[in-house]
Coordinates of C-alpha atoms and ligand atoms in Angstrom, one line a residue:
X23 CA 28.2 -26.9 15.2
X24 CA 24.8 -26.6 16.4
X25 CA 22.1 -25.9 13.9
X26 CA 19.2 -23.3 13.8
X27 CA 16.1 -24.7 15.7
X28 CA 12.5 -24.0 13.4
X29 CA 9.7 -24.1 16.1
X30 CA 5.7 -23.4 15.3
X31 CA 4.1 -21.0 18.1
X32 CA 1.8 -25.3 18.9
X33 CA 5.4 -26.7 19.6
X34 CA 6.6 -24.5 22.7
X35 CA 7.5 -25.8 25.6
X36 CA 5.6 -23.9 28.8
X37 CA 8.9 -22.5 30.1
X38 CA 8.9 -20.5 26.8
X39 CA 4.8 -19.9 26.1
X40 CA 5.9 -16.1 26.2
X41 CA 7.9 -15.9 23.1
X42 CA 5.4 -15.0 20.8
X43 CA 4.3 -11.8 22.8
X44 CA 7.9 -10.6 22.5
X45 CA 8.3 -11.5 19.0
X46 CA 4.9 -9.5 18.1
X47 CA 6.8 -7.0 19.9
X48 CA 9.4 -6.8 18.1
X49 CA 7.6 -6.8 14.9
X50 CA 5.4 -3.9 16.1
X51 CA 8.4 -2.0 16.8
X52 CA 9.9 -2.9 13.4
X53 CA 6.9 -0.9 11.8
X54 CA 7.1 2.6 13.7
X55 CA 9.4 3.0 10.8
X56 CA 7.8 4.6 8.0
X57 CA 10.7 3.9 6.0
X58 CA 13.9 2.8 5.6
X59 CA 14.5 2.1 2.8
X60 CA 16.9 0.5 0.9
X61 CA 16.6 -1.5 3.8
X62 CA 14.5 -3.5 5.7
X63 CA 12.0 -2.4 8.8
X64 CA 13.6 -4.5 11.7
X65 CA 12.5 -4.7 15.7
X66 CA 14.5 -6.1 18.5
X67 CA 13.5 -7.2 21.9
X68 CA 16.0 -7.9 24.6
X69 CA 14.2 -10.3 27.3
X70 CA 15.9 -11.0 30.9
X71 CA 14.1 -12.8 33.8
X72 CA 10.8 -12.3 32.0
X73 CA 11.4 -8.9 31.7
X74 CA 12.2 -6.2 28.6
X75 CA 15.4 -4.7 29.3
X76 CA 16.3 -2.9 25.8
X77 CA 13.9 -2.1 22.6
X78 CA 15.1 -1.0 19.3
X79 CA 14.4 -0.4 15.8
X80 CA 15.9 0.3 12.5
X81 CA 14.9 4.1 12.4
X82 CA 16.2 4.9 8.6
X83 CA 18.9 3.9 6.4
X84 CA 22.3 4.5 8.0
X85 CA 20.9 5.0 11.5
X86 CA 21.8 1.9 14.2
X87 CA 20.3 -1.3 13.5
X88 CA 17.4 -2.4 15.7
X89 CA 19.5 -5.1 17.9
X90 CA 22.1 -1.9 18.8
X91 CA 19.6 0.8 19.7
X92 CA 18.3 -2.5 22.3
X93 CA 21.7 -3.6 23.1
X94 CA 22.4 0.5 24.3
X95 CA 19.2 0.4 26.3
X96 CA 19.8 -2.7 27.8
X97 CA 23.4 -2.1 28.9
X98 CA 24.9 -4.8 31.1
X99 CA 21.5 -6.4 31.4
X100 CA 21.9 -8.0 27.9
X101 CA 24.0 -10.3 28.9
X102 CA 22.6 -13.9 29.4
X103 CA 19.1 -12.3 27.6
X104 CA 16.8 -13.6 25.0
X105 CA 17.1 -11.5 21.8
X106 CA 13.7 -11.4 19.9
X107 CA 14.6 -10.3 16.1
X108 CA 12.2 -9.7 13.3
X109 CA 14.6 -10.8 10.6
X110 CA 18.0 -12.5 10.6
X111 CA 21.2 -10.4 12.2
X112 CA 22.8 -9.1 9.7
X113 CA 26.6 -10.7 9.1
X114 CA 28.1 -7.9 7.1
X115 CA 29.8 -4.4 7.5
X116 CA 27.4 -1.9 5.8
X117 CA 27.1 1.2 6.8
X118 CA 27.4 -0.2 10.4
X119 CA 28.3 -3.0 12.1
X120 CA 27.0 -6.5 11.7
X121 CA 24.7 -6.5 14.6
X122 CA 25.2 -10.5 14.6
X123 CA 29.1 -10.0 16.4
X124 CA 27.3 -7.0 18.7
X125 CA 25.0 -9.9 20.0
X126 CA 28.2 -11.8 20.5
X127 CA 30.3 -9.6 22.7
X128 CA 26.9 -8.4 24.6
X129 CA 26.9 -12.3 25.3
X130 CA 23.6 -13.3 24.7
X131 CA 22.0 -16.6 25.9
X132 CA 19.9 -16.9 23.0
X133 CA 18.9 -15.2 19.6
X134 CA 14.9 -15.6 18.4
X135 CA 14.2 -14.8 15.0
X136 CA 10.9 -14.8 12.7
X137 CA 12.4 -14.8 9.5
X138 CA 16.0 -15.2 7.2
X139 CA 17.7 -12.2 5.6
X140 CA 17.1 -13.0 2.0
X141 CA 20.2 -10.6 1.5
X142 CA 23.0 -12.7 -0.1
X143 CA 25.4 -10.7 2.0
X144 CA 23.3 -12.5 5.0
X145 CA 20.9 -15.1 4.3
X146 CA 21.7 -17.0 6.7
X147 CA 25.4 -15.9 7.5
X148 CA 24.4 -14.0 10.4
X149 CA 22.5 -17.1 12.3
X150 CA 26.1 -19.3 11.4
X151 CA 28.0 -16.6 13.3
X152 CA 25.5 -16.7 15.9
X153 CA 25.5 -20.3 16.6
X154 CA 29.2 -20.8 15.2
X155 CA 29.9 -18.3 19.3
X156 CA 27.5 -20.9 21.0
X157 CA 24.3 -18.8 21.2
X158 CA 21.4 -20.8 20.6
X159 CA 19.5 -19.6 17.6
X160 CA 15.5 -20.3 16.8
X161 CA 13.0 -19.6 14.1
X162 CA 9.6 -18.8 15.3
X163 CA 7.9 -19.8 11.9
X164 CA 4.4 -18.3 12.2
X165 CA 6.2 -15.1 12.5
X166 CA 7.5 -15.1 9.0
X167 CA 4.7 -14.3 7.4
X168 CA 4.4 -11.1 9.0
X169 CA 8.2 -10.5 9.2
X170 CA 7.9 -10.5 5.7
X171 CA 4.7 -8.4 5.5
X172 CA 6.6 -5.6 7.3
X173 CA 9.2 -5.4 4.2
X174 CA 7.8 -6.2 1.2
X175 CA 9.6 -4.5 -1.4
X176 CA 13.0 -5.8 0.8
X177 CA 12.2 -9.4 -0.2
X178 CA 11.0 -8.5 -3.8
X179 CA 13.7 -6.8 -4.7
X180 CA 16.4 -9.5 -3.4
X181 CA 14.4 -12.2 -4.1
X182 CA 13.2 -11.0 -8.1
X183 CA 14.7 -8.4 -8.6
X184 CA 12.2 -6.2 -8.9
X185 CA 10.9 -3.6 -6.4
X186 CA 7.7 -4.4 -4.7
X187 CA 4.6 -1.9 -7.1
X188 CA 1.5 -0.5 -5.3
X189 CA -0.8 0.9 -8.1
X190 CA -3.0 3.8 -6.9
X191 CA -6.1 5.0 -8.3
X192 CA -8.8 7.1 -6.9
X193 CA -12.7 6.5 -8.7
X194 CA -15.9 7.7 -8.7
X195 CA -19.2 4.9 -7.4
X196 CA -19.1 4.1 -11.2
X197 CA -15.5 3.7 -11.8
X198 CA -14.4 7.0 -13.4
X199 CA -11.0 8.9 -12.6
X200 CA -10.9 11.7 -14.8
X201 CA -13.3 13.9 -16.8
X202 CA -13.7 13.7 -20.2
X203 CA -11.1 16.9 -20.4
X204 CA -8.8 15.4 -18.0
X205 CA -9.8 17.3 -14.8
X206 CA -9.6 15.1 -11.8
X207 CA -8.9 17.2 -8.7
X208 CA -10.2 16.3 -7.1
X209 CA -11.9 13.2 -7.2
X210 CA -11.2 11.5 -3.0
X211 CA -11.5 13.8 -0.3
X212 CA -9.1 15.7 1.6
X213 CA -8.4 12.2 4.0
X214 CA -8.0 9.8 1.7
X215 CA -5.5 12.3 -0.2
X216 CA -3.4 12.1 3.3
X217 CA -3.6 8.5 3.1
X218 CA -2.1 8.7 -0.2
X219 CA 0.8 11.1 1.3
X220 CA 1.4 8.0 3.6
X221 CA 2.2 5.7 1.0
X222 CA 4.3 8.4 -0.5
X223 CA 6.6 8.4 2.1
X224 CA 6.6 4.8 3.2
X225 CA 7.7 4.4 -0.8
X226 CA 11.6 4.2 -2.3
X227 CA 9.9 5.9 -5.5
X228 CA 6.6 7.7 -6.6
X229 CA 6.1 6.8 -10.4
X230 CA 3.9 8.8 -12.6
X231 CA 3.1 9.1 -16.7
X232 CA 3.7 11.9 -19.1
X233 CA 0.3 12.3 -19.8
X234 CA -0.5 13.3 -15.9
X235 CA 2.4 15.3 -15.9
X236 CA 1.1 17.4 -18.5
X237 CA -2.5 17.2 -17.5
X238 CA -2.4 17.6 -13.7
X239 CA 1.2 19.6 -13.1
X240 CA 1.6 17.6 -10.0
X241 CA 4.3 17.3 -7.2
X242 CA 4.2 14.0 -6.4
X243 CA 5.9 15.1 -2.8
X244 CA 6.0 14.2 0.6
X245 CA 4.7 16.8 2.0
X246 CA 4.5 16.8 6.4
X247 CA 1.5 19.1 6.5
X248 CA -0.5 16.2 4.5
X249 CA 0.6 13.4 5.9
X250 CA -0.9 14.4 9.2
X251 CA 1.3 12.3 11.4
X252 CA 0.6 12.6 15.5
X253 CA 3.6 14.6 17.1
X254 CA 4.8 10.8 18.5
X255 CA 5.4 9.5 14.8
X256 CA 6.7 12.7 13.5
X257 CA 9.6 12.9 16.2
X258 CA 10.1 8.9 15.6
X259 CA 10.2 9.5 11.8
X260 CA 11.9 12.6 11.7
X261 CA 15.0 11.1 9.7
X262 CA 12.8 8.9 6.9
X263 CA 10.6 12.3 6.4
X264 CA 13.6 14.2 5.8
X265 CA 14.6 12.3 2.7
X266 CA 11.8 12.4 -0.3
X267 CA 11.1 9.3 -2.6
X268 CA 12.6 9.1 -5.8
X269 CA 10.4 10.6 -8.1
X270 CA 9.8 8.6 -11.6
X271 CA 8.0 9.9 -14.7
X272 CA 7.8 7.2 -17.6
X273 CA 8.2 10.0 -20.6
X274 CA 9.1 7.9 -23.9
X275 CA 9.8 11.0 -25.6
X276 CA 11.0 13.1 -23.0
X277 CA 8.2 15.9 -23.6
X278 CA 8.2 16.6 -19.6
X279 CA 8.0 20.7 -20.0
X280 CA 11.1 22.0 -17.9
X281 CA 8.4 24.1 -16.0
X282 CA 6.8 21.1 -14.5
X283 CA 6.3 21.0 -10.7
X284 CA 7.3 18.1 -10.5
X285 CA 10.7 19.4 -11.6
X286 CA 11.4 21.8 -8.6
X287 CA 10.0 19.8 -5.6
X288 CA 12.7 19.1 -3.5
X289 CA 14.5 15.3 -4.0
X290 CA 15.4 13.6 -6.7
X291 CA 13.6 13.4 -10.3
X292 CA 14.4 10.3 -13.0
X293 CA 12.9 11.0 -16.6
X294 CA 12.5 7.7 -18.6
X295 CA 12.2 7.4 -21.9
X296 CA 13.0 5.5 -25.2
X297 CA 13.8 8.4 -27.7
X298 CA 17.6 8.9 -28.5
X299 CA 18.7 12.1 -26.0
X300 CA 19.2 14.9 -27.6
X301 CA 21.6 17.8 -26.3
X302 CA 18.7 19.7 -25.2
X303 CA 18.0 17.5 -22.0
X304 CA 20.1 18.7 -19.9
X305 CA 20.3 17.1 -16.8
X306 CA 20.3 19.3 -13.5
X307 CA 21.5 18.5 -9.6
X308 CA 18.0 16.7 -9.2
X309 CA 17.0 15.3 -12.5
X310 CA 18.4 12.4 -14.4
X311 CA 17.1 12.0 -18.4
X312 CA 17.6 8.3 -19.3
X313 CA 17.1 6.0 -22.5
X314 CA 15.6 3.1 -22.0
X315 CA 15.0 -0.2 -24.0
X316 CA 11.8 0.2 -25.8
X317 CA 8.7 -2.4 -25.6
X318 CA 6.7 -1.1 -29.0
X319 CA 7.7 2.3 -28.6
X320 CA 7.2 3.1 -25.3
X321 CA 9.8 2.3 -21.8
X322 CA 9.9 -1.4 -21.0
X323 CA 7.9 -1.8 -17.9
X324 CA 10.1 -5.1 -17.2
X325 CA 13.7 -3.6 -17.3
X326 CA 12.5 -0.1 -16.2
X327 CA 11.2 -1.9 -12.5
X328 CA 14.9 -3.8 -12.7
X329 CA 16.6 -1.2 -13.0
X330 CA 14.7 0.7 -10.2
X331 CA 15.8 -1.9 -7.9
X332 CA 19.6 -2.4 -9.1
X333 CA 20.6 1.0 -9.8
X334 CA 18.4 3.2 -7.2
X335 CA 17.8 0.2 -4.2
X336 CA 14.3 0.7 -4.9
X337 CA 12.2 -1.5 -2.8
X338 CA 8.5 -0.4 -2.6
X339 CA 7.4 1.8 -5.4
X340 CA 4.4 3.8 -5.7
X341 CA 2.1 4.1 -9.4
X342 CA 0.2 7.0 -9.4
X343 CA -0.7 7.2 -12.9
X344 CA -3.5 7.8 -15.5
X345 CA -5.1 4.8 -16.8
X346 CA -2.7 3.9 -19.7
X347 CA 0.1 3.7 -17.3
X348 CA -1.8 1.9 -15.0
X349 CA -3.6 -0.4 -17.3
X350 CA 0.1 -1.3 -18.6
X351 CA 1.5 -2.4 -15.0
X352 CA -1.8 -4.5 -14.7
X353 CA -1.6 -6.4 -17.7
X354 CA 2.0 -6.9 -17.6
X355 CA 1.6 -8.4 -14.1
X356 CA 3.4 -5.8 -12.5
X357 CA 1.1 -4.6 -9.8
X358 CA 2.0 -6.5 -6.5
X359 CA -1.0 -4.4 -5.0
X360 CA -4.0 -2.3 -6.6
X361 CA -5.3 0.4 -3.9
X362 CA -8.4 2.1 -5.1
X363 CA -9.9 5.0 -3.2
X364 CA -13.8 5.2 -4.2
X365 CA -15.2 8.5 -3.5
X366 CA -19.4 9.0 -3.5
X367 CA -20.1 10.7 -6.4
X368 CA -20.9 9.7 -9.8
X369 CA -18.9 11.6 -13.2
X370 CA -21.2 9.6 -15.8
X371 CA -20.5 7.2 -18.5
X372 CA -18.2 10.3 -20.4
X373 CA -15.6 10.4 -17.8
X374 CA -12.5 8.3 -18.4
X375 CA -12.2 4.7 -17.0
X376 CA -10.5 3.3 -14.3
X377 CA -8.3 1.3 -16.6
X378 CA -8.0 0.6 -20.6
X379 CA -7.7 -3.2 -20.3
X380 CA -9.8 -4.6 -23.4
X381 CA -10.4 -8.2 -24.9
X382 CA -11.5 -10.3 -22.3
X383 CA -14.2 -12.1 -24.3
X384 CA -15.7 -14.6 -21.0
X385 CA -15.5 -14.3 -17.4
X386 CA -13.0 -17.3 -17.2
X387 CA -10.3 -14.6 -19.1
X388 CA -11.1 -11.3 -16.4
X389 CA -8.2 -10.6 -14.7
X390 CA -8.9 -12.0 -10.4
X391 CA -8.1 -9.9 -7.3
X392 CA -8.8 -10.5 -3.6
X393 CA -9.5 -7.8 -1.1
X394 CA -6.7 -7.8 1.2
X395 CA -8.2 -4.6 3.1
X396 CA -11.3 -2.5 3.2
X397 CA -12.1 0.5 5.2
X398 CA -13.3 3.7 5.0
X399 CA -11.8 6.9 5.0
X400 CA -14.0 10.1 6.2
X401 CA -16.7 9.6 2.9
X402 CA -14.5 7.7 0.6
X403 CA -14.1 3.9 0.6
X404 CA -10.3 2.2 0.3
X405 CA -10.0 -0.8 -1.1
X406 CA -6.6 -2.7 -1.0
X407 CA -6.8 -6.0 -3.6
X408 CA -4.0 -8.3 -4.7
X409 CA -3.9 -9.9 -7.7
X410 CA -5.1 -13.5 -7.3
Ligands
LIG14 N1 -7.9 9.3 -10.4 C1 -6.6 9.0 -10.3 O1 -6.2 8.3 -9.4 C2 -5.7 9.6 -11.3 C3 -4.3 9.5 -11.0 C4 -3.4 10.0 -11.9 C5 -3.9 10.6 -13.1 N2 -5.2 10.7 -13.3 C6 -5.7 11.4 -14.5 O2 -5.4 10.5 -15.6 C7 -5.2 11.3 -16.7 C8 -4.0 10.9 -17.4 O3 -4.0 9.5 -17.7 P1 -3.5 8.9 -19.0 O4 -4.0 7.5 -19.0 O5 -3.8 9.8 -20.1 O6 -1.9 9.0 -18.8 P2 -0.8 8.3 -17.8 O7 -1.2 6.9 -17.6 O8 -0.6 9.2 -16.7 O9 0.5 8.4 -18.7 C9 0.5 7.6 -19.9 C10 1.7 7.9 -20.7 O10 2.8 7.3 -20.1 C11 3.8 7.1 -21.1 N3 4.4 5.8 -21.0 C12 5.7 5.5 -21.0 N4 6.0 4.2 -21.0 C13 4.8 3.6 -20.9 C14 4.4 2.2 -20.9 N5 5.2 1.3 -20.9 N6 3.1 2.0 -20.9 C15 2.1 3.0 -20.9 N7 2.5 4.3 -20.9 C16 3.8 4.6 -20.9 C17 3.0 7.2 -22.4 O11 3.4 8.4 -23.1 P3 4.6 8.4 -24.1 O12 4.3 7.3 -25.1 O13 4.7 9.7 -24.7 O14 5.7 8.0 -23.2 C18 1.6 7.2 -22.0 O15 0.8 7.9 -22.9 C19 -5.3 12.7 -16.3 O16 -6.5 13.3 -16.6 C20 -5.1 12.7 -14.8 O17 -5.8 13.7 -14.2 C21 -6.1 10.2 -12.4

């Protein structure tokens, strides 16, 4: 049997210099999905005499996969075409068909992928079956990267499984994120609070503390008039919008007040704490009471984030806590990304800190970041940093 050919964008040959414009293609179609979660954001480019004939992308969970909606477009036109795929075709029945055996019977010449589905129901199943029916099969490598940067809280969670954590926090110029009495509405302006709607609903889960439960009564919601998507993405999106993220509040002693917000928003609500569950906790349609191993006395971070990603297919998940939560994902290593939003003001040296990490005694023991993205937002400043 033939094997799966790895070329870097340096090694092609002229007759196929073009390849990486329809693989960029099919990556930037891969990400007019806001989400899709539990799977991955996938775009497909069907290629005939130097031409696109068919375009698709995974729209949400249980919609057609991206190499079907381009297969339908193309029609009879797939046949003999180059199929540019952000990440492996998938081998398995799910929810629909493997898209590796619609390839097949459309008869395609040759399949072009950036990176391997690291899905043990795929992972590298879906390229046998390809080249196992004679289509040729190769890995554009310098894709991969960015295959993988379209989904990464689908590789965490098959790869560690864990979901992938974005911490959130919104300061002041010196650092503060809540007054001395807890007020902290709001602190980023009305933009860089839509922003924050957009990482809502690009998130499997939205996770919160009791302590900004109780303080700030907040939603924690997807909500369409905030998100302030143009009319194109809102029809595109239409499906993912419709479902809202999980929404988690770490509560070791379950004192979430029944009347929270946070409670009634529409979609799903998981309470997790340490404390034995007592009778009065009674779970409703939306929300789920759980006990959790302890770690000291309060929800272990560790097997809280596993069990996000085994029992609810979390893949990207969303912090939006107070400092002690946040502080706690830091220093546990938990935070795959740290998004601060700095407004212009200043709340003095009495207003509550970004974080509570305490005992670095030189610089060689401060925790190291590296700014992965900076721009501004109206008059507040984001900063997106990864832990180095
Ligand atoms: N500027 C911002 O971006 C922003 C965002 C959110 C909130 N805030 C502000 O932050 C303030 C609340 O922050 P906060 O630091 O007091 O509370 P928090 O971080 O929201 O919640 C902390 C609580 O979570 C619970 N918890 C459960 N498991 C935990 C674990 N493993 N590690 C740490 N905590 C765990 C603990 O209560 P139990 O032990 O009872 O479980 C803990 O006291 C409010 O004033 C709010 O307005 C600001």
């Amino acid at each position: 049997m033939k094997v799966m050919k790895k070329i870097r964008n340096d090694e092609l040959e002229p007759a196929i210099l073009d390849w990486p414009v329809y693989m960029q293609r099919a990556i930037d179609l891969a990400g007019n999905s806001i989400n899709t979660s539990p799977n991955p954001r996938v775009g497909c480019v069907l290629v005939s005499d130097s031409k696109i004939v068919g375009e698709g992308w995974h729209i949400a969970a249980g919609e057609a996969h991206a190499e079907v909606m381009a297969l339908v477009q193309a029609g009879a036109r797939a046949k003999s075409s180059v199929a540019f795929v952000s990440l492996e075709p998938c081998s398995h029945i799910g929810r629909t068909g493997p898209c590796s055996d619609a390839l097949i019977e459309a008869n395609v010449a040759i399949v072009v992928i950036a990176s391997i589905d690291p899905n043990p129901a795929v992972a590298g199943q879906g390229v046998d079956k390809l080249l196992a029916a004679g289509i040729e099969v190769v890995q554009l490598i310098d894709f991969d990267l960015a295959a993988r940067g379209l989904n990464p809280g689908y590789f965490k969670r098959r790869e560690e499984g864990r979901p992938y954590v974005r911490c959130k926090l919104a300061m002041s110029l010196d650092g503060r994120t809540a007054l001395v009495n807890g007020e902290s509405k709001w602190i980023s302006g009305p933009q860089s609070r839509s922003d924050v709607q957009r990482l809502r609903a690009a998130s499997s889960a939205v996770l919160t503390g009791i302590e900004t439960v109780l303080a700030d009564d907040p939603s924690l919601n997807v909500r369409l008039e905030e998100l302030k998507l143009d009319p194109e993405e809102l029809a595109l999106n239409q499906l993912a919008l419709s479902r809202q993220p999980l929404r988690v509040i770490l509560d070791s002693q379950f004192r979430t007040p029944e009347t929270a917000k946070i409670l009634e928003a529409p979609g799903e609500v998981k309470i997790f704490g340490v404390e034995a569950l007592d009778s009065a906790k009674t779970p409703t349609a939306n929300v789920e009471y759980r006990q959790f191993e302890a770690r000291g006395k309060r929800v272990n971070l560790h097997s809280m984030l596993e069990s996000l990603a085994s029992d609810f297919a979390c893949t990207e998940v969303l912090v939006e806590a107070g400092a002690t939560l946040s502080t706690a994902f830091i220093e546990a290593g938990l935070v795959d990304e740290l998004i601060l939003y700095i407004a212009p003001k200043l709340l003095g040296s009495d207003a509550r800190s970004l974080l509570n990490i305490t005992g670095i005694q030189s610089m060689s023991d401060c925790l190291n970041f590296e700014i992965t993205d900076l721009r501004q937002i109206d008059s507040d400043i984001r900063v997106t940093l990864k832990p180095v």
